[in-house]
Every structure is written in structure tokens, then in C-alpha cells.
Amino acid sequence: MEISRNEKAAKELGLSDEEYRKILKIMGREPTLTEIAMFSVEWSEHCGYPHSRTWFELFPREGKLSALVGEDAGGIIHDGVAVVFKMESHNHPSQVEPLQGAATGIGGIIRDIFGAGARPIALLDSLRFGPLDDVHSRHVFEGVVDGIAFYGNCVGVPTVGGELYFHPSFRGNCLVNVMCVGIAPRDRLARAWAKGRGNLIIYAGNRTGRDGIGGCSILASQEFGEGDEKRPSVQVGDPFTEKCLIEATLEALDSGKVVGIKDMGAAGLTCSSSEMAAEGKSGMLLDLDRIPLRESGMEPWESMMSESQERMLLCVENGTEAEVMAIFHKWGLEAVVVGEVEDGDTLTVSYRGDIVAQIPARELTSPPVYTPPRRKPAFLEEKNNGSWRDLPGSFDWNEVILRLTGSSNLSSRRPVYRQYDHMVGINTKILPGRGTPVLRVKGKEWGIALTTDCNPVYCSLDPRLGAAHAVAEAARNLASSGARPAGVTDCLNFGNPRKDDRYWYFVEAVHGLSDACRALELPVVSGNVSFYNENPGGSVHPTPTVGMVGIIDRVENAVAAGFMQEDCKVIIAGDTREELGGSEYLCLVHDMEVGPPPSLDLQREKDLQEFLLEVTGRGLVVSASDLAEGGLVMGVVEACLCPEFPLGAELSLEVLGSLREDALLFGESAGRALLSVEPSYVQEVEETAQRHEIPLYMVGVTGGDRLIAKRNSMTLFDLSIKELRIIWEEGLFQSSGIPGGERL
Amino acid sequence: MKFAVVVFPGSNCDHDCYHVLSEVLGVDTVYLWHKEQDVGEIDCIILPGGFSYGDYLRAGAIARFSPVMQAVRDFACKGGLVVGICNGFQILTESGLLPGVLLPNRGGRFICQDVYLRVENTDTPFTSLFSPGEVVKIPIAHQQGNYYASSGAMEKINNENRVLFRYCGPEGETGVRTNPNGSMDDVAGIISEKRNVLGLMPHPERASEGMLGSVDGKRVFQSVAKWLEEQKHGNK
């Protein structure tokens, strides 16, 4: 049977036969080429979440603070202020063109935040690449860092934190997850809808070009190598236009004349127009002849699919359009009326006097849901059998610690974060490299703490447990700084969902996230899914990145991680168990990725959180940090190497119990925090711990210029702080070539 | 006494300067849009940091042609106080209000970090509240902060004691190790011949509140306020 030209086009754009039949049924006729293009992007994995949507119902939507859920960018409400936040991936564009891929990833997520009416105040990047000894991975890494600096610095939103992690599974498919946080008075948030018959639709910002046609929506909906001829162009970012667009949009929203607004992100004009119409339960007429184009001769389907950057679509009250457009013009941006709101529910697109598309908006924005079969990979049982116990438990620890300290995953991140303006906005209270980033909120006593977290090795060994760890560790990060965890955004990076083992990982991880969020009373307010993260060698490690925001009651009490003060007691809160599975130590030193990952007791995590909030809030501790990758030793090393005041410590570890030495030093048991406390406050800290039923272990004292650990008077390691510091500071640029600044 | 913070499209420290002047110092402050041709009744103009007009050509190269810069030039010619911070410094050199140029950093990368500065001359409207030789901590955040002037010009600047701030170490020591960007003679900030125009790469507005770590930068603004106050009362 001969297939029609349109059916062929639908296939080329990634629609399945089944989807095409569904479209025929919705339309009751053969769809036009423009309509097919619109369905293909709107129903793509990136925009429509067909393989993931159904699972989001598991996520808790309420927590201790009132939550904003369900619009483009969710958030939490505190003291009349909406803290809006969201994380998004830009993995495939960054792999294809690292600088522009990362840059436009930042641009996109910032637009989500100011499109919701909030002023963006912070960015965090959770980045994962192949190992740095691989030339191409290095190129991608450096390009992504350059892209973040290029776009983020110019646009004037501080990059205050994030993660940077190297692992072979990300060779050929990096992960670039960007989180943006914004604030707005609660009653000033904007809605992403179009309503009110006769109200006008305004297009503002950059012109529409052929760049990035299907950039995100198609790139993110197939694997690399799964048909290279379909690989579309990556979008190009212009941070200057974005900066002007931020100011103009917030000013336009302040005018009170804007009914609704949405950014044109993935799937551009199609997504913004159809979703605004569907959300407002309205129809909309769009006149493509009025769209500002960058080049002539663009077909209607190209205009509807273009992912040109820095564009917004607004719905304004009829009669106020001149006033609103004048604001954009003042900022040197184009703004034109391109359509109007109609009764009904149909999105109608006209071009040169013809109707080129006429689709019920709700149908267009309700893509099919797929829950393909899933299967637990058979090899997991064997991987989690604890075979690390066969290793000798004792080595020359000095040498091992220096190796870990200088490794690409555990060394100082300063060569990277010093390239990002992390202070603009003058809110950053705890700077990157000093602990969990904390920002003040001008005019308020309280502030916010921000973090991102995920351990892909844990998730590859046990996705449910690994995802729960990501939530628990992020919460512990925040609580260590003195902030009460308040809300979660996520960015779920997985392989091809049509492969049953990948899909099993995804569903397990969603369960893990949702269980942990429920137990810790945290709402999931927003999120993003990125599937098809595969390279010829297989899927990336499953990486459900968690972004978390916490509220710190008195921001001046925020606690950093560095010891900073001599003669303080070093205390470990929480038990250290003989758990080495999934650890950075095993990966790096023994090249072993075996489980099981550390156990997780969510009730214990909650108790620890309350304990940390009390001791930080009452000013009883000098420093606090959680223990994670690299275990006790790397936690202590980092606390010793505070950039402002490096300081040694002497530890006696026998109080932690008779564990194997390797597990004692590098095991990553959850539910632990590292504190330093002035001797006069130790008793109060102990009493507080007793009340919260948290075991405390006095392991040593800060001071001196060496880091020494003994166990029953036997020396485990003894290192000079100066040497550790040089190795730590130079580790990353030794392996990457990025200059880390003046040699210490 | 009235301060104005110029807003170019792409300025991104305009709000920060405004906040410090109006909220921390409590002085009357207004924004001045880049299309203004008249600065009005103003005593001190701040050119804030950022990426004016995107800085795609060369930092400050487009901003010098803006209407407001003609007005700033006239204001400076009449002796009005002008402070250019970071991108503002770049705009001042591009406009010819200060000598020299700001080249890309040694190493070519953007650098954001605290630096130590040695205060070289306190007999100016911008530094009277510092003590001579004092070491202060103020952050930098730029990609083009590597100051360069012809040897003759640099000699003149040094001879006239017009370098107000030099990059240094915590003890005031200077050299390659404490110079973050390769700047000639460790220059971090200079003033004009008439001593009424200051350009500096470090961000004093980022070191103006104890909550954020350092209050050393606040004294630049306070010195200006004090100087203006004294002018008003004819004490100088």
C-alpha cells in the first residue's frame, strides 16, 4: 500500500504509525504538513512526556510549606514570597555543540523562571561527563563550562553551585542539568494561559529562524546514532537579548496588563501557543505572516517548530497592547501582535491568507501515554553481592588519600566555579566551595539554601535506593547549612525507554524519589525527564538529579563546611557502618563498581535533620557538612581545606567501632554529619543529640598544619595540609588543562 | 546629595549599586537610562558592571557611543564625580575619560573571586576613608581586566599618584602571584588627571555589607558621600 506524502513526513518527524492513526482520528481528516509538525514536537518525549507522565502521579505535591505545583515552574511559598525553581536538561544539544548547548540550556531554564513572573536569583549546574583522559569528553567538558560562563555571566544571574562528576558511562552522552531559582511576591506570579475573547497575543524577543528546528524536541527523543540524518541543528544563544528580555518581561508583568505569558522553549511557537490556549480553555488565532522572521522563505511548519532562543509569547488585554509592546521596544526588543484569543478550544494558524493548521489545543497538548514493558537486569544480583569484602582492607592510606584528593571527582571545583560570576545580585552568603550555597533574600531575615544531588553509581546498582539517597543527601546538605528542606525539583536522565531494562531503571527511580520525598515531607514542585541518553556503548548510568531548596530562618546563622577555628571538637553525628558498596573509593582505587550501596533509614534522616537544624539554629556549631562521596576522610579533608583558612585536625577513630579500615575511612554510610564545635558548647550539642536520639562520636580536635588519624594509637594516615591543599586545588586542572589560577 | 546609576541594556550590577547606595548608605539614588542626554541634578554618577549592549565587539566599545555617555563626559568635564566599576571602567577607557585599555585577562578566562587590594592614595574623593597602604578585600568578576597603558602614560599615572588600588597579597605584597589578570603595574583602579573620575575592576558594591563577608568596598561610596558633604559645606 502506498503511503501518503504526509504520512511519510510524520514518520520522518518521529511519529509512529499508531500516533498517526490517533491524529487522523482527532482531526477527522488528513492533517496538513504544519499540523503534523506541530503534533510531532508537542507529542515528543521532550515536550509531552509520553513515557514518563503517568508516573509523576506518585510524587507528593504537599510538604510542610505551602507548595506551588502544576504550572511551568513550581515552587514554595514562604512569608508571602514565592520561591520558584525548576531544573532542566540540555544533554543532547551539549554533546553535539558543547558551548551553545550549555548556553541555551541556561537561557531556557531562566525563561521558565521569569516567565512565571519571578526574578531569577541563582543558577546551579549538575554536570556529568566521560573521563577527562578521553579527548572528546574533555572537549565537551570545557565547552560546557565555557558555555555556562558565556551565557550565565552576561545574563547577570549568579551560578552558585551544582555538581561535576566524571564517569565512563557518560562518554559520548554528557548530562547538563541546569536549575534556576527565582523569587517574586506571592501575588505577582504570572500564569501561562491565554483567555478572554478578543485579547491579543504578542510575540516578543528574538526573531524566528531556522536554527534549532526540532533541536530539543527531536534531539531529546531519539538516541545518538539512531538515524544521524535526522540530527537537527542546535540552537544559538544570545545572553544579551535574554538579559533585556528578563527586564522587559518583568516590567511588562508589573504593568498589570498581561493576562498570561509563556516562553518559547522546546517546540517553540507550537508549544507556547497550544499550551497557553489549552490552559486558558480558549481558542487562539495565530497569523504567521506577522511573526518576525530572521530569514525569508520559511515554511509555516518551520516557523511553528523553530527553537530560536530568547522569545516569549504574551496574552494581553485588548487595548493595552501598545503599552506592553512599548516596554519591549524600550529594551530594544521586537514585539508585535501575532494573534488573538477566540472562543472555543481550537488553535488556528494562518499563513498568506490560508489556514495551515486548525487543531483542538487540548488534544495537541494531551500526548499519548506509554508504559512499555520493563525488566530488571539479571546482572544486578551479582553486582550487589558485596564482593568488595574479598579485597584486603588495609593499604598505605596516605597514598590513597592523596590520590582521592587529587582525583577529578573529589578535587576542588574552584577552577570551574571561579569562571562563573557567583556573586552578582549581591545575595550569595555562602559562596561555592565553602559549603552548601546560601542566599539572602533582601529585606528579609530568612534566606534560602540550594543544592543538587545524585550518585549515578548508586542508581545503577539500585535505582530505587539510589534515587532515595539523592533526596536524603540533598536534604542533609541543606540541613547542615541550617536550612529546612522545603521543596524538590528533579531532572530524570535515563536511556531509551523502549528498552525494557532502561525503563525498569526509570520506574524504580521514580518510586525511590517519591518514597523519600514522602517520608521527608517534601513536595516535588517541578521537573523534567530526559530519555534516550545512550551512546554506542550503552545507556548512561541512570541519573535522577534532585534539586532542592531549603529555608533558613535567620540567614546570618548559616553554617559553612570549613573547620575555620582551632581547638574545636570534631564530632561525627550518626553511625558509621561497614558499607563500602558503590563508593568512590572502590571505583577509583580498585576500579570496582559493586554494591550494595549504603543502607538508608529515612526516619533516621529526619531525626538527623531536626538535630542539625537545632544545633545550627542555636549557633552551637562552628561548621557542619554531610558525609558523602569519599566518606569520612574526604569530608574531613574538605573541612580542613576551606579556602580562607586551611586548618589541620587530629582524629582518633576507634570510637567509631571495629570496622574494616577501608570502610571506616571511605565508606559512605548515610545519615551522618561532620561537625566542629567549640569545647564550651559540646555539652549542649550532646544534650540536643540525645533528645533527637542521634548518636554522637567525638573523633578529634581541630588545629595544627597536619591531618592525622589514629586508631587505638596506631597511625592510619598523617598528611600535611599544605600538600593536601596543593593536590586538591590542582587536581581538576591537572587532568583537564583548565588553569586553576596562581599556584599556591 | 544625589547619586545616579546608569542603566545600559546589559548592565547587570545596576540593581546592586542602587541597593548599596539607597539601602545601605541611605543616600538619594536614581537610575539613569542610557538614552538620557541630560544627567540632571546629580552629584555622582556610577557606571555599573555588566555587559553593556552585550559587549560582543569589545567591552565598553558600543556603550561609549550612547547618548548618556556624552552627558557623562560633559558632567565629568565640569568636575562631576564619576565611578566606573568593572564594565564601567571599560566604558571609561573606551570613552577616553581614563587612559589605557582593559585587555583580556592573562589566561583568557573569566575570574570571579575575592582579591586583596592595596590602597595607594587616600587624598582623593574616593578613598579618604581608607588609610594609606591599607590592604582591603573586594571581589573581582571579569574577563577583560588586564590594564594596559603605553609606558609613557603609565609613568605619568604613577608619577601623579593616580593609581588608587593595586592587586596585592594579604600582607600588601605585589607580584605575579597576587596579580589575578596580568594587569600592568598591578593596577586595579585609577583616577583621571582632574581626580574626579575613578575606574576600578573590583566591585565595591559586593563588599558593602557584613552579611556578605567584607565591608571594605562600602568605604569607596562613603568617601564619595563624605567628600560631597564637605563640598557642600565649603570645608575643602
Short mmCIF file of N, CA, C and O in Angstrom, two decimals, chain A residues 374-426:
data_model
loop_
_atom_site.label_atom_id
_atom_site.label_comp_id
_atom_site.label_asym_id
_atom_site.label_seq_id
_atom_site.Cartn_x
_atom_site.Cartn_y
_atom_site.Cartn_z
N ARG A 374 8.94 -3.56 31.33
CA ARG A 374 10.22 -3.26 31.97
C ARG A 374 10.75 -4.53 32.63
O ARG A 374 9.99 -5.42 33.01
N ARG A 375 12.06 -4.55 32.78
CA ARG A 375 12.70 -5.77 33.25
C ARG A 375 13.94 -5.41 34.05
O ARG A 375 14.75 -4.60 33.63
N LYS A 376 14.06 -6.04 35.19
CA LYS A 376 15.26 -5.83 35.99
C LYS A 376 16.43 -6.58 35.37
O LYS A 376 16.31 -7.78 35.11
N PRO A 377 17.54 -5.88 35.12
CA PRO A 377 18.68 -6.57 34.50
C PRO A 377 19.17 -7.70 35.40
O PRO A 377 19.29 -7.53 36.62
N ALA A 378 19.47 -8.84 34.80
CA ALA A 378 19.83 -10.04 35.57
C ALA A 378 21.15 -9.86 36.32
O ALA A 378 21.33 -10.37 37.42
N PHE A 379 22.06 -9.05 35.74
CA PHE A 379 23.41 -8.96 36.34
C PHE A 379 23.41 -8.20 37.67
O PHE A 379 24.39 -8.20 38.39
N LEU A 380 22.30 -7.55 38.00
CA LEU A 380 22.31 -6.71 39.20
C LEU A 380 22.52 -7.51 40.48
O LEU A 380 23.21 -7.06 41.39
N GLU A 381 21.91 -8.70 40.52
CA GLU A 381 22.07 -9.53 41.72
C GLU A 381 23.55 -9.75 42.02
O GLU A 381 24.02 -9.56 43.13
N GLU A 382 24.26 -10.11 40.96
CA GLU A 382 25.66 -10.43 41.14
C GLU A 382 26.47 -9.20 41.52
O GLU A 382 27.39 -9.24 42.32
N LYS A 383 26.08 -8.06 40.90
CA LYS A 383 26.80 -6.81 41.18
C LYS A 383 26.63 -6.37 42.64
O LYS A 383 27.46 -5.65 43.17
N ASN A 384 25.54 -6.80 43.23
CA ASN A 384 25.26 -6.34 44.59
C ASN A 384 25.57 -7.39 45.65
O ASN A 384 25.03 -7.36 46.75
N ASN A 385 26.48 -8.31 45.33
CA ASN A 385 26.73 -9.40 46.28
C ASN A 385 27.82 -9.07 47.30
O ASN A 385 28.27 -9.93 48.03
N GLY A 386 28.28 -7.81 47.28
CA GLY A 386 29.26 -7.42 48.31
C GLY A 386 30.63 -8.02 48.12
O GLY A 386 31.36 -8.22 49.09
N SER A 387 31.03 -8.23 46.85
CA SER A 387 32.32 -8.90 46.61
C SER A 387 33.50 -8.03 47.02
O SER A 387 34.63 -8.50 47.06
N TRP A 388 33.24 -6.77 47.34
CA TRP A 388 34.35 -5.92 47.82
C TRP A 388 34.95 -6.46 49.10
O TRP A 388 36.08 -6.15 49.45
N ARG A 389 34.20 -7.30 49.79
CA ARG A 389 34.72 -7.85 51.04
C ARG A 389 35.94 -8.74 50.83
O ARG A 389 36.68 -9.01 51.77
N ASP A 390 36.13 -9.19 49.57
CA ASP A 390 37.31 -10.03 49.30
C ASP A 390 38.59 -9.21 49.19
O ASP A 390 39.68 -9.77 49.16
N LEU A 391 38.44 -7.87 49.06
CA LEU A 391 39.64 -7.03 48.96
C LEU A 391 40.36 -6.99 50.29
O LEU A 391 39.73 -7.09 51.34
N PRO A 392 41.69 -6.80 50.24
CA PRO A 392 42.37 -6.52 51.51
C PRO A 392 41.84 -5.20 52.07
O PRO A 392 41.55 -4.28 51.30
N GLY A 393 41.71 -5.10 53.38
CA GLY A 393 41.07 -3.94 53.99
C GLY A 393 42.04 -2.86 54.39
O GLY A 393 41.63 -1.86 54.96
N SER A 394 43.31 -3.06 54.11
CA SER A 394 44.29 -2.13 54.62
C SER A 394 45.35 -1.83 53.57
O SER A 394 45.82 -2.73 52.88
N PHE A 395 45.67 -0.54 53.42
CA PHE A 395 46.68 -0.11 52.44
C PHE A 395 47.51 1.00 53.05
O PHE A 395 47.32 1.38 54.19
N ASP A 396 48.40 1.56 52.21
CA ASP A 396 49.10 2.78 52.60
C ASP A 396 48.09 3.92 52.42
O ASP A 396 47.88 4.41 51.32
N TRP A 397 47.45 4.32 53.50
CA TRP A 397 46.32 5.25 53.38
C TRP A 397 46.76 6.64 52.96
O TRP A 397 46.03 7.37 52.32
N ASN A 398 47.99 7.04 53.34
CA ASN A 398 48.48 8.35 52.88
C ASN A 398 48.38 8.47 51.37
O ASN A 398 47.88 9.44 50.83
N GLU A 399 48.89 7.43 50.70
CA GLU A 399 48.92 7.45 49.25
C GLU A 399 47.50 7.44 48.68
O GLU A 399 47.18 8.17 47.74
N VAL A 400 46.65 6.61 49.26
CA VAL A 400 45.27 6.51 48.76
C VAL A 400 44.55 7.85 48.92
O VAL A 400 43.84 8.32 48.02
N ILE A 401 44.75 8.50 50.05
CA ILE A 401 44.05 9.76 50.31
C ILE A 401 44.52 10.84 49.33
O ILE A 401 43.72 11.60 48.79
N LEU A 402 45.82 10.89 49.07
CA LEU A 402 46.31 11.88 48.11
C LEU A 402 45.73 11.62 46.74
O LEU A 402 45.37 12.54 46.01
N ARG A 403 45.59 10.35 46.40
CA ARG A 403 45.02 10.01 45.10
C ARG A 403 43.56 10.47 44.99
O ARG A 403 43.13 11.05 44.01
N LEU A 404 42.82 10.18 46.05
CA LEU A 404 41.40 10.58 46.04
C LEU A 404 41.26 12.11 46.04
O LEU A 404 40.44 12.67 45.32
N THR A 405 42.11 12.76 46.84
CA THR A 405 42.02 14.22 46.96
C THR A 405 42.31 14.91 45.64
O THR A 405 41.70 15.93 45.33
N GLY A 406 43.19 14.34 44.85
CA GLY A 406 43.52 14.95 43.56
C GLY A 406 42.72 14.41 42.40
O GLY A 406 42.95 14.77 41.26
N SER A 407 41.76 13.51 42.68
CA SER A 407 41.01 12.87 41.59
C SER A 407 40.01 13.85 40.98
O SER A 407 39.59 14.81 41.61
N SER A 408 39.64 13.59 39.74
CA SER A 408 38.76 14.54 39.05
C SER A 408 37.41 14.65 39.74
O SER A 408 36.76 15.69 39.66
N ASN A 409 36.98 13.62 40.44
CA ASN A 409 35.66 13.71 41.08
C ASN A 409 35.69 14.35 42.45
O ASN A 409 34.65 14.85 42.92
N LEU A 410 36.80 14.31 43.16
CA LEU A 410 36.80 14.79 44.54
C LEU A 410 37.65 16.04 44.75
O LEU A 410 37.61 16.64 45.82
N SER A 411 38.40 16.46 43.75
CA SER A 411 39.27 17.63 43.93
C SER A 411 38.43 18.91 43.94
O SER A 411 37.24 18.90 43.66
N SER A 412 39.12 20.01 44.24
CA SER A 412 38.44 21.30 44.33
C SER A 412 37.76 21.67 43.01
O SER A 412 38.34 21.48 41.94
N ARG A 413 36.57 22.24 43.10
CA ARG A 413 35.82 22.68 41.92
C ARG A 413 36.15 24.12 41.55
O ARG A 413 35.55 24.71 40.66
N ARG A 414 37.11 24.70 42.28
CA ARG A 414 37.39 26.11 42.09
C ARG A 414 37.78 26.50 40.66
O ARG A 414 37.33 27.54 40.17
N PRO A 415 38.60 25.66 39.96
CA PRO A 415 38.92 26.05 38.58
C PRO A 415 37.67 26.27 37.74
O PRO A 415 37.71 27.03 36.79
N VAL A 416 36.58 25.62 38.09
CA VAL A 416 35.35 25.80 37.33
C VAL A 416 34.54 26.97 37.89
O VAL A 416 34.20 27.90 37.17
N TYR A 417 34.28 26.97 39.19
CA TYR A 417 33.33 27.98 39.67
C TYR A 417 33.91 29.39 39.67
O TYR A 417 33.17 30.36 39.67
N ARG A 418 35.24 29.50 39.66
CA ARG A 418 35.79 30.86 39.58
C ARG A 418 35.56 31.48 38.20
O ARG A 418 35.73 32.67 38.02
N GLN A 419 35.21 30.66 37.22
CA GLN A 419 34.89 31.21 35.90
C GLN A 419 33.44 31.69 35.81
O GLN A 419 33.03 32.24 34.79
N TYR A 420 32.67 31.40 36.85
CA TYR A 420 31.26 31.83 36.85
C TYR A 420 31.11 32.99 37.83
O TYR A 420 31.62 32.92 38.95
N ASP A 421 30.39 34.00 37.43
CA ASP A 421 30.07 35.07 38.36
C ASP A 421 29.07 34.51 39.38
O ASP A 421 27.91 34.29 39.06
N HIS A 422 29.57 34.23 40.59
CA HIS A 422 28.68 33.63 41.58
C HIS A 422 28.24 34.65 42.63
O HIS A 422 27.67 34.29 43.65
N MET A 423 28.54 35.93 42.38
CA MET A 423 28.21 36.95 43.38
C MET A 423 27.23 38.00 42.87
O MET A 423 26.67 38.74 43.68
N VAL A 424 27.08 38.12 41.54
CA VAL A 424 26.21 39.18 41.02
C VAL A 424 24.82 39.07 41.65
O VAL A 424 24.34 37.95 41.90
N GLY A 425 24.23 40.19 41.95
CA GLY A 425 22.96 40.18 42.65
C GLY A 425 23.13 40.45 44.14
O GLY A 425 22.18 40.71 44.85
N ILE A 426 24.38 40.40 44.59
CA ILE A 426 24.78 40.55 46.00
C ILE A 426 23.81 39.90 46.98
O ILE A 426 23.30 40.53 47.89
#
